[in-house]
Amino acid sequence: MYKNLKNAYFIQEVSALVRSILKKYNIKGGTFDQHFLIDTGYLDRIVAAAELTAQDTVLEIGAGIGNLTERLARSAKKVIAVELDPPLISVLHDRFDAVENIEIIEGDALKVDFPEFDKVVSNLPYSISSEITFKLLRYKFELGILMYQYEFAARMVSPPGCKDYSRLTVDTYYFADASILMKVPKGVFQPAPEVDSAVVKLIPRPAPFEVRDEAFFLEFVTAVFSQRRKKLRNSILNTNYKLKIPDVKEVVNQLPEDFMNKRAENLTPEELASVANMIYDLKSR
Ligand code: SAM
């Protein structure tokens, strides 16, 4: 009872269209991270956050039954809608084949190549959050408005020293400015997921610090956060089977003591980059 009341409070206006499509095609959701956003207020706020112009080509990952797609297409030059699940692809074709500015790409967003786009706006399939985000960040685009599980979003934007500060935070900060725009309660989806969500604004930019070798930096971050409670000296020594630093003990002895005595979780991305750079230079000698 309480749960229903709570959900009723949050939902501003359930989209009658979304409901009728789910019913007409007998779509229950649940598989492939299918949680359809049924609240028009949140749909509108996501579209508004994208600040679309008539020049924008928008990529949408996991278009589902097209509830967000339709709204994006009203303001953008073009929407490229990627969807994996055949029954939902049929709905998208039924709804949008006659709409000139919507292109449907059938397939796994992790596998298909994306055409050029200016913005990416998506209620993402949560199980591929990390992989799809870092795939997207290899493309050139202006702005991302992306929905994630709340806990994932919190890890993307955490300050150093907090429990959510992680490899994901440092990798995200390396590629982009990220901020949480809004928390989204589970009750505005059908079927409701088990946890709340959040919409993140992602602005890709060059890293605000120098990295001598990107692949080594990203590997270093992965390695030291896999031992986040250990002092950096020990996490480097313990993960050297991955990092493959020749004469690792000697190298570690040449690195600044104050960094070596701290844990990865207490070092800023800039500090982690400077340690990775020093190691890279020492191992390249
Ligand atoms: N856009 C709709 C909305 O906002 O209500 C649906 C979002 S739902 C959270 C995620 C969608 O991603 C589902 O339609 C699901 O079928 C699709 N999906 C899941 N994995 C995918 C993948 N690897 N590639 C493309 N689409 C995927």
mmCIF file of C-alpha atoms and ligand atoms in Angstrom:
data_model
loop_
_atom_site.group_PDB
_atom_site.id
_atom_site.type_symbol
_atom_site.label_atom_id
_atom_site.label_comp_id
_atom_site.label_asym_id
_atom_site.label_seq_id
_atom_site.Cartn_x
_atom_site.Cartn_y
_atom_site.Cartn_z
ATOM 1 C CA MET A 1 0.000 0.000 0.000
ATOM 2 C CA TYR A 2 2.701 2.443 1.090
ATOM 3 C CA LYS A 3 4.761 1.531 -1.967
ATOM 4 C CA ASN A 4 1.844 2.298 -4.293
ATOM 5 C CA LEU A 5 1.159 5.605 -2.583
ATOM 6 C CA LYS A 6 4.819 6.534 -2.866
ATOM 7 C CA ASN A 7 4.877 5.704 -6.562
ATOM 8 C CA ALA A 8 1.636 7.555 -7.174
ATOM 9 C CA TYR A 9 3.176 10.610 -5.548
ATOM 10 C CA PHE A 10 6.200 10.549 -7.832
ATOM 11 C CA ILE A 11 4.479 9.904 -11.135
ATOM 12 C CA GLN A 12 3.409 13.206 -12.651
ATOM 13 C CA GLU A 13 1.543 11.855 -15.616
ATOM 14 C CA VAL A 14 1.740 8.338 -16.971
ATOM 15 C CA SER A 15 2.028 8.437 -20.704
ATOM 16 C CA ALA A 16 -1.192 6.904 -21.984
ATOM 17 C CA LEU A 17 0.543 6.223 -25.278
ATOM 18 C CA VAL A 18 3.356 4.221 -23.653
ATOM 19 C CA ARG A 19 0.802 2.203 -21.679
ATOM 20 C CA SER A 20 -1.298 1.483 -24.761
ATOM 21 C CA ILE A 21 1.735 0.378 -26.792
ATOM 22 C CA LEU A 22 2.900 -1.986 -24.041
ATOM 23 C CA LYS A 23 -0.616 -3.429 -23.915
ATOM 24 C CA LYS A 24 -1.147 -3.636 -27.675
ATOM 25 C CA TYR A 25 2.109 -5.520 -28.298
ATOM 26 C CA ASN A 26 1.850 -7.487 -25.054
ATOM 27 C CA ILE A 27 5.269 -6.302 -23.947
ATOM 28 C CA LYS A 28 6.057 -7.122 -20.345
ATOM 29 C CA GLY A 29 9.695 -5.979 -20.193
ATOM 30 C CA GLY A 30 12.121 -7.245 -17.588
ATOM 31 C CA THR A 31 14.513 -9.045 -19.970
ATOM 32 C CA PHE A 32 17.406 -7.136 -21.578
ATOM 33 C CA ASP A 33 17.139 -4.474 -18.835
ATOM 34 C CA GLN A 34 13.741 -3.459 -20.185
ATOM 35 C CA HIS A 35 12.323 -0.872 -17.812
ATOM 36 C CA PHE A 36 10.215 1.599 -19.773
ATOM 37 C CA LEU A 37 10.038 5.170 -18.586
ATOM 38 C CA ILE A 38 6.321 5.896 -18.360
ATOM 39 C CA ASP A 39 6.312 9.305 -16.690
ATOM 40 C CA THR A 40 5.945 12.165 -19.149
ATOM 41 C CA GLY A 41 7.468 14.642 -16.675
ATOM 42 C CA TYR A 42 10.764 12.741 -16.530
ATOM 43 C CA LEU A 43 10.738 12.106 -20.289
ATOM 44 C CA ASP A 44 10.340 15.840 -20.884
ATOM 45 C CA ARG A 45 13.049 16.765 -18.380
ATOM 46 C CA ILE A 46 15.522 14.404 -20.055
ATOM 47 C CA VAL A 47 14.779 15.893 -23.484
ATOM 48 C CA ALA A 48 15.017 19.455 -22.094
ATOM 49 C CA ALA A 49 18.425 18.647 -20.566
ATOM 50 C CA ALA A 50 19.736 17.742 -24.025
ATOM 51 C CA GLU A 51 19.051 21.308 -25.242
ATOM 52 C CA LEU A 52 18.368 20.012 -28.741
ATOM 53 C CA THR A 53 18.540 22.193 -31.806
ATOM 54 C CA ALA A 54 17.414 21.532 -35.371
ATOM 55 C CA GLN A 55 21.094 20.854 -36.223
ATOM 56 C CA ASP A 56 21.549 17.984 -33.747
ATOM 57 C CA THR A 57 21.876 14.335 -34.650
ATOM 58 C CA VAL A 58 21.025 12.335 -31.541
ATOM 59 C CA LEU A 59 22.052 8.766 -30.787
ATOM 60 C CA GLU A 60 19.743 6.752 -28.527
ATOM 61 C CA ILE A 61 20.941 3.422 -27.127
ATOM 62 C CA GLY A 62 18.118 0.998 -26.273
ATOM 63 C CA ALA A 63 15.171 2.802 -27.847
ATOM 64 C CA GLY A 64 12.688 0.232 -26.525
ATOM 65 C CA ILE A 65 9.209 1.100 -27.753
ATOM 66 C CA GLY A 66 10.246 4.618 -28.736
ATOM 67 C CA ASN A 67 8.831 6.693 -25.872
ATOM 68 C CA LEU A 68 11.984 8.830 -25.638
ATOM 69 C CA THR A 69 12.784 8.495 -29.364
ATOM 70 C CA GLU A 70 9.522 10.150 -30.358
ATOM 71 C CA ARG A 71 10.167 13.158 -28.091
ATOM 72 C CA LEU A 72 13.793 13.532 -29.227
ATOM 73 C CA ALA A 73 12.728 13.503 -32.880
ATOM 74 C CA ARG A 74 10.412 16.472 -32.308
ATOM 75 C CA SER A 75 13.383 18.797 -31.652
ATOM 76 C CA ALA A 76 16.420 17.187 -33.316
ATOM 77 C CA LYS A 77 17.485 17.046 -36.941
ATOM 78 C CA LYS A 78 17.761 13.282 -36.711
ATOM 79 C CA VAL A 79 17.540 10.468 -34.155
ATOM 80 C CA ILE A 80 19.522 7.248 -34.568
ATOM 81 C CA ALA A 81 17.745 4.666 -32.428
ATOM 82 C CA VAL A 82 19.654 1.471 -31.558
ATOM 83 C CA GLU A 83 17.667 -1.521 -30.261
ATOM 84 C CA LEU A 84 18.578 -5.155 -29.757
ATOM 85 C CA ASP A 85 15.311 -6.977 -29.031
ATOM 86 C CA PRO A 86 13.325 -8.106 -32.147
ATOM 87 C CA PRO A 87 9.796 -7.566 -30.699
ATOM 88 C CA LEU A 88 10.735 -3.999 -29.737
ATOM 89 C CA ILE A 89 12.403 -3.416 -33.113
ATOM 90 C CA SER A 90 9.033 -4.299 -34.729
ATOM 91 C CA VAL A 91 7.290 -1.708 -32.557
ATOM 92 C CA LEU A 92 9.874 0.901 -33.561
ATOM 93 C CA HIS A 93 9.360 0.097 -37.264
ATOM 94 C CA ASP A 94 5.564 0.247 -36.891
ATOM 95 C CA ARG A 95 5.791 3.603 -35.176
ATOM 96 C CA PHE A 96 8.588 5.313 -37.043
ATOM 97 C CA ASP A 97 9.119 3.914 -40.541
ATOM 98 C CA ALA A 98 7.096 6.817 -41.890
ATOM 99 C CA VAL A 99 8.980 9.352 -39.776
ATOM 100 C CA GLU A 100 11.745 10.870 -41.869
ATOM 101 C CA ASN A 101 14.159 11.888 -39.138
ATOM 102 C CA ILE A 102 14.309 8.580 -37.222
ATOM 103 C CA GLU A 103 16.778 5.883 -38.283
ATOM 104 C CA ILE A 104 16.546 2.499 -36.574
ATOM 105 C CA ILE A 105 19.707 0.449 -36.108
ATOM 106 C CA GLU A 106 18.980 -3.173 -35.223
ATOM 107 C CA GLY A 107 21.624 -4.847 -33.102
ATOM 108 C CA ASP A 108 23.746 -4.945 -30.000
ATOM 109 C CA ALA A 109 24.946 -1.434 -29.156
ATOM 110 C CA LEU A 110 28.214 -2.934 -27.928
ATOM 111 C CA LYS A 111 28.880 -4.454 -31.344
ATOM 112 C CA VAL A 112 27.506 -2.061 -33.976
ATOM 113 C CA ASP A 113 29.442 0.931 -35.260
ATOM 114 C CA PHE A 114 27.676 4.201 -34.561
ATOM 115 C CA PRO A 115 27.276 6.771 -37.337
ATOM 116 C CA GLU A 116 28.353 10.336 -36.494
ATOM 117 C CA PHE A 117 26.248 11.993 -33.791
ATOM 118 C CA ASP A 118 26.293 15.259 -31.837
ATOM 119 C CA LYS A 119 24.505 14.168 -28.676
ATOM 120 C CA VAL A 120 23.626 10.877 -27.033
ATOM 121 C CA VAL A 121 20.435 10.698 -24.989
ATOM 122 C CA SER A 122 19.454 7.332 -23.532
ATOM 123 C CA ASN A 123 17.804 5.446 -20.763
ATOM 124 C CA LEU A 124 20.623 2.899 -20.881
ATOM 125 C CA PRO A 125 20.402 -0.864 -20.432
ATOM 126 C CA TYR A 126 21.996 -0.971 -16.978
ATOM 127 C CA SER A 127 23.927 -4.217 -17.363
ATOM 128 C CA ILE A 128 26.120 -2.658 -20.054
ATOM 129 C CA SER A 129 26.510 0.764 -18.367
ATOM 130 C CA SER A 130 30.272 0.706 -18.067
ATOM 131 C CA GLU A 131 31.094 -0.876 -21.429
ATOM 132 C CA ILE A 132 28.688 1.292 -23.405
ATOM 133 C CA THR A 133 29.823 4.510 -21.682
ATOM 134 C CA PHE A 134 33.481 3.911 -22.495
ATOM 135 C CA LYS A 135 32.578 2.818 -26.014
ATOM 136 C CA LEU A 136 30.662 6.100 -26.456
ATOM 137 C CA LEU A 137 33.577 8.095 -25.077
ATOM 138 C CA ARG A 138 35.758 6.819 -27.929
ATOM 139 C CA TYR A 139 33.463 8.744 -30.314
ATOM 140 C CA LYS A 140 33.511 12.495 -30.801
ATOM 141 C CA PHE A 141 30.327 14.114 -29.489
ATOM 142 C CA GLU A 142 29.205 17.205 -27.663
ATOM 143 C CA LEU A 143 26.900 16.083 -24.859
ATOM 144 C CA GLY A 144 25.482 12.976 -23.235
ATOM 145 C CA ILE A 145 22.284 12.820 -21.172
ATOM 146 C CA LEU A 146 22.329 9.280 -19.851
ATOM 147 C CA MET A 147 20.265 7.374 -17.315
ATOM 148 C CA TYR A 148 22.092 4.897 -15.053
ATOM 149 C CA GLN A 149 21.373 3.033 -11.854
ATOM 150 C CA TYR A 150 21.778 5.604 -9.079
ATOM 151 C CA GLU A 151 24.698 3.770 -7.439
ATOM 152 C CA PHE A 152 26.570 3.652 -10.736
ATOM 153 C CA ALA A 153 25.996 7.370 -11.333
ATOM 154 C CA ALA A 154 27.206 8.154 -7.803
ATOM 155 C CA ARG A 155 30.442 6.281 -8.516
ATOM 156 C CA MET A 156 30.928 8.212 -11.760
ATOM 157 C CA VAL A 157 30.946 11.592 -10.000
ATOM 158 C CA SER A 158 32.366 10.877 -6.536
ATOM 159 C CA PRO A 159 35.072 13.100 -4.993
ATOM 160 C CA PRO A 160 38.343 11.370 -3.884
ATOM 161 C CA GLY A 161 38.327 9.848 -0.424
ATOM 162 C CA CYS A 162 34.643 8.867 -0.510
ATOM 163 C CA LYS A 163 33.362 5.306 -0.589
ATOM 164 C CA ASP A 164 32.092 5.732 -4.162
ATOM 165 C CA TYR A 165 35.452 7.027 -5.439
ATOM 166 C CA SER A 166 36.646 4.260 -7.740
ATOM 167 C CA ARG A 167 38.235 3.261 -10.989
ATOM 168 C CA LEU A 168 34.963 4.316 -12.665
ATOM 169 C CA THR A 169 35.298 7.855 -11.213
ATOM 170 C CA VAL A 170 38.868 8.274 -12.432
ATOM 171 C CA ASP A 171 38.186 6.801 -15.892
ATOM 172 C CA THR A 172 35.079 8.983 -16.309
ATOM 173 C CA TYR A 173 36.980 12.112 -15.196
ATOM 174 C CA TYR A 174 39.777 11.275 -17.631
ATOM 175 C CA PHE A 175 37.358 11.417 -20.583
ATOM 176 C CA ALA A 176 34.605 13.815 -19.538
ATOM 177 C CA ASP A 177 32.980 16.178 -17.053
ATOM 178 C CA ALA A 178 30.149 14.276 -15.386
ATOM 179 C CA SER A 179 27.410 15.506 -13.081
ATOM 180 C CA ILE A 180 24.145 14.090 -11.767
ATOM 181 C CA LEU A 181 21.190 16.099 -13.076
ATOM 182 C CA MET A 182 18.372 14.302 -11.299
ATOM 183 C CA LYS A 183 17.576 11.247 -9.249
ATOM 184 C CA VAL A 184 14.809 9.144 -10.804
ATOM 185 C CA PRO A 185 12.622 6.954 -8.565
ATOM 186 C CA LYS A 186 11.995 3.353 -9.566
ATOM 187 C CA GLY A 187 8.210 3.876 -9.603
ATOM 188 C CA VAL A 188 8.303 5.857 -12.857
ATOM 189 C CA PHE A 189 9.295 2.783 -14.865
ATOM 190 C CA GLN A 190 7.257 -0.163 -16.026
ATOM 191 C CA PRO A 191 8.182 -2.746 -14.912
ATOM 192 C CA ALA A 192 9.862 -1.002 -11.972
ATOM 193 C CA PRO A 193 13.557 -1.831 -11.505
ATOM 194 C CA GLU A 194 14.806 -2.813 -8.043
ATOM 195 C CA VAL A 195 16.790 0.366 -7.491
ATOM 196 C CA ASP A 196 16.513 4.090 -8.184
ATOM 197 C CA SER A 197 18.181 5.667 -11.181
ATOM 198 C CA ALA A 198 19.892 8.944 -12.010
ATOM 199 C CA VAL A 199 20.345 11.031 -15.120
ATOM 200 C CA VAL A 200 23.947 12.040 -15.738
ATOM 201 C CA LYS A 201 25.162 14.888 -17.902
ATOM 202 C CA LEU A 202 28.391 13.950 -19.654
ATOM 203 C CA ILE A 203 30.509 16.511 -21.482
ATOM 204 C CA PRO A 204 33.476 14.884 -23.233
ATOM 205 C CA ARG A 205 36.701 16.916 -23.067
ATOM 206 C CA PRO A 206 40.468 16.332 -23.167
ATOM 207 C CA ALA A 207 41.795 15.172 -19.780
ATOM 208 C CA PRO A 208 42.668 18.152 -17.557
ATOM 209 C CA PHE A 209 46.049 16.550 -16.768
ATOM 210 C CA GLU A 210 48.894 15.108 -18.785
ATOM 211 C CA VAL A 211 49.069 11.375 -19.374
ATOM 212 C CA ARG A 212 52.222 10.015 -20.981
ATOM 213 C CA ASP A 213 50.597 6.797 -22.195
ATOM 214 C CA GLU A 214 46.814 6.383 -22.074
ATOM 215 C CA ALA A 215 46.766 2.575 -22.143
ATOM 216 C CA PHE A 216 49.269 2.373 -19.287
ATOM 217 C CA PHE A 217 47.428 5.022 -17.233
ATOM 218 C CA LEU A 218 44.086 3.189 -17.557
ATOM 219 C CA GLU A 219 45.733 -0.147 -16.710
ATOM 220 C CA PHE A 220 47.463 1.434 -13.711
ATOM 221 C CA VAL A 221 44.162 2.854 -12.427
ATOM 222 C CA THR A 222 42.468 -0.547 -12.814
ATOM 223 C CA ALA A 223 45.337 -2.287 -11.009
ATOM 224 C CA VAL A 224 45.610 0.057 -8.014
ATOM 225 C CA PHE A 225 41.836 0.245 -7.454
ATOM 226 C CA SER A 226 41.662 -3.556 -7.471
ATOM 227 C CA GLN A 227 43.561 -3.140 -4.138
ATOM 228 C CA ARG A 228 42.006 0.122 -3.036
ATOM 229 C CA ARG A 229 42.546 -0.439 0.708
ATOM 230 C CA LYS A 230 46.283 -1.085 0.293
ATOM 231 C CA LYS A 231 48.972 1.588 0.264
ATOM 232 C CA LEU A 232 49.996 2.432 -3.281
ATOM 233 C CA ARG A 233 53.447 0.857 -2.806
ATOM 234 C CA ASN A 234 51.846 -2.523 -2.021
ATOM 235 C CA SER A 235 49.080 -2.293 -4.600
ATOM 236 C CA ILE A 236 51.697 -1.674 -7.326
ATOM 237 C CA LEU A 237 53.876 -4.577 -6.123
ATOM 238 C CA ASN A 238 50.861 -6.905 -5.766
ATOM 239 C CA THR A 239 49.474 -6.160 -9.217
ATOM 240 C CA ASN A 240 52.725 -6.153 -11.119
ATOM 241 C CA TYR A 241 51.780 -9.444 -12.763
ATOM 242 C CA LYS A 242 49.395 -7.208 -14.740
ATOM 243 C CA LEU A 243 51.407 -3.977 -14.930
ATOM 244 C CA LYS A 244 54.642 -5.762 -15.886
ATOM 245 C CA ILE A 245 57.000 -3.062 -14.607
ATOM 246 C CA PRO A 246 60.610 -4.364 -14.913
ATOM 247 C CA ASP A 247 62.590 -4.137 -11.631
ATOM 248 C CA VAL A 248 59.379 -3.069 -9.907
ATOM 249 C CA LYS A 249 60.891 -2.822 -6.390
ATOM 250 C CA GLU A 250 63.571 -0.425 -7.590
ATOM 251 C CA VAL A 251 60.996 1.617 -9.492
ATOM 252 C CA VAL A 252 58.690 1.869 -6.472
ATOM 253 C CA ASN A 253 61.629 3.003 -4.303
ATOM 254 C CA GLN A 254 62.208 5.924 -6.650
ATOM 255 C CA LEU A 255 58.601 7.160 -6.439
ATOM 256 C CA PRO A 256 57.586 9.920 -3.972
ATOM 257 C CA GLU A 257 57.106 8.512 -0.441
ATOM 258 C CA ASP A 258 54.012 10.593 0.302
ATOM 259 C CA PHE A 259 52.172 9.063 -2.672
ATOM 260 C CA MET A 260 53.422 5.528 -1.973
ATOM 261 C CA ASN A 261 52.091 5.675 1.589
ATOM 262 C CA LYS A 262 48.590 6.663 0.505
ATOM 263 C CA ARG A 263 45.810 4.460 -0.814
ATOM 264 C CA ALA A 264 44.537 4.831 -4.391
ATOM 265 C CA GLU A 265 41.184 5.928 -2.980
ATOM 266 C CA ASN A 266 42.874 8.954 -1.363
ATOM 267 C CA LEU A 267 44.712 10.166 -4.467
ATOM 268 C CA THR A 268 43.138 12.554 -6.979
ATOM 269 C CA PRO A 269 43.031 11.577 -10.678
ATOM 270 C CA GLU A 270 45.815 14.137 -11.253
ATOM 271 C CA GLU A 271 48.010 12.499 -8.571
ATOM 272 C CA LEU A 272 47.349 9.022 -9.957
ATOM 273 C CA ALA A 273 48.287 10.275 -13.423
ATOM 274 C CA SER A 274 51.527 11.762 -12.145
ATOM 275 C CA VAL A 275 52.507 8.430 -10.494
ATOM 276 C CA ALA A 276 51.573 6.512 -13.679
ATOM 277 C CA ASN A 277 53.681 8.968 -15.716
ATOM 278 C CA MET A 278 56.695 8.564 -13.417
ATOM 279 C CA ILE A 279 56.468 4.772 -13.652
ATOM 280 C CA TYR A 280 56.043 4.937 -17.412
ATOM 281 C CA ASP A 281 59.158 7.124 -17.738
ATOM 282 C CA LEU A 282 61.221 4.896 -15.420
ATOM 283 C CA LYS A 283 60.188 1.710 -17.226
ATOM 284 C CA SER A 284 60.842 3.245 -20.656
ATOM 285 C CA ARG A 285 64.461 4.162 -19.837
HETATM 286 N N1 SAM B 1 14.234 3.848 -24.195
HETATM 287 C C1 SAM B 1 13.231 3.102 -23.487
HETATM 288 C C2 SAM B 1 12.715 3.921 -22.327
HETATM 289 O O1 SAM B 1 13.342 4.937 -21.998
HETATM 290 O O2 SAM B 1 11.719 3.572 -21.752
HETATM 291 C C3 SAM B 1 13.743 1.755 -22.999
HETATM 292 C C4 SAM B 1 14.899 1.825 -22.044
HETATM 293 S S1 SAM B 1 15.255 0.265 -21.286
HETATM 294 C C5 SAM B 1 15.976 0.790 -19.761
HETATM 295 C C6 SAM B 1 16.712 -0.304 -22.129
HETATM 296 C C7 SAM B 1 16.492 -0.741 -23.570
HETATM 297 O O3 SAM B 1 17.753 -1.186 -24.093
HETATM 298 C C8 SAM B 1 15.543 -1.911 -23.783
HETATM 299 O O4 SAM B 1 14.649 -1.575 -24.804
HETATM 300 C C9 SAM B 1 16.430 -3.098 -24.202
HETATM 301 O O5 SAM B 1 15.785 -4.012 -25.085
HETATM 302 C C10 SAM B 1 17.563 -2.360 -24.883
HETATM 303 N N2 SAM B 1 18.865 -3.081 -24.868
HETATM 304 C C11 SAM B 1 19.366 -3.899 -23.906
HETATM 305 N N3 SAM B 1 20.591 -4.303 -24.224
HETATM 306 C C12 SAM B 1 20.906 -3.704 -25.405
HETATM 307 C C13 SAM B 1 22.050 -3.731 -26.254
HETATM 308 N N4 SAM B 1 23.126 -4.433 -25.921
HETATM 309 N N5 SAM B 1 22.020 -3.023 -27.419
HETATM 310 C C14 SAM B 1 20.927 -2.290 -27.752
HETATM 311 N N6 SAM B 1 19.805 -2.229 -26.983
HETATM 312 C C15 SAM B 1 19.802 -2.922 -25.830
#
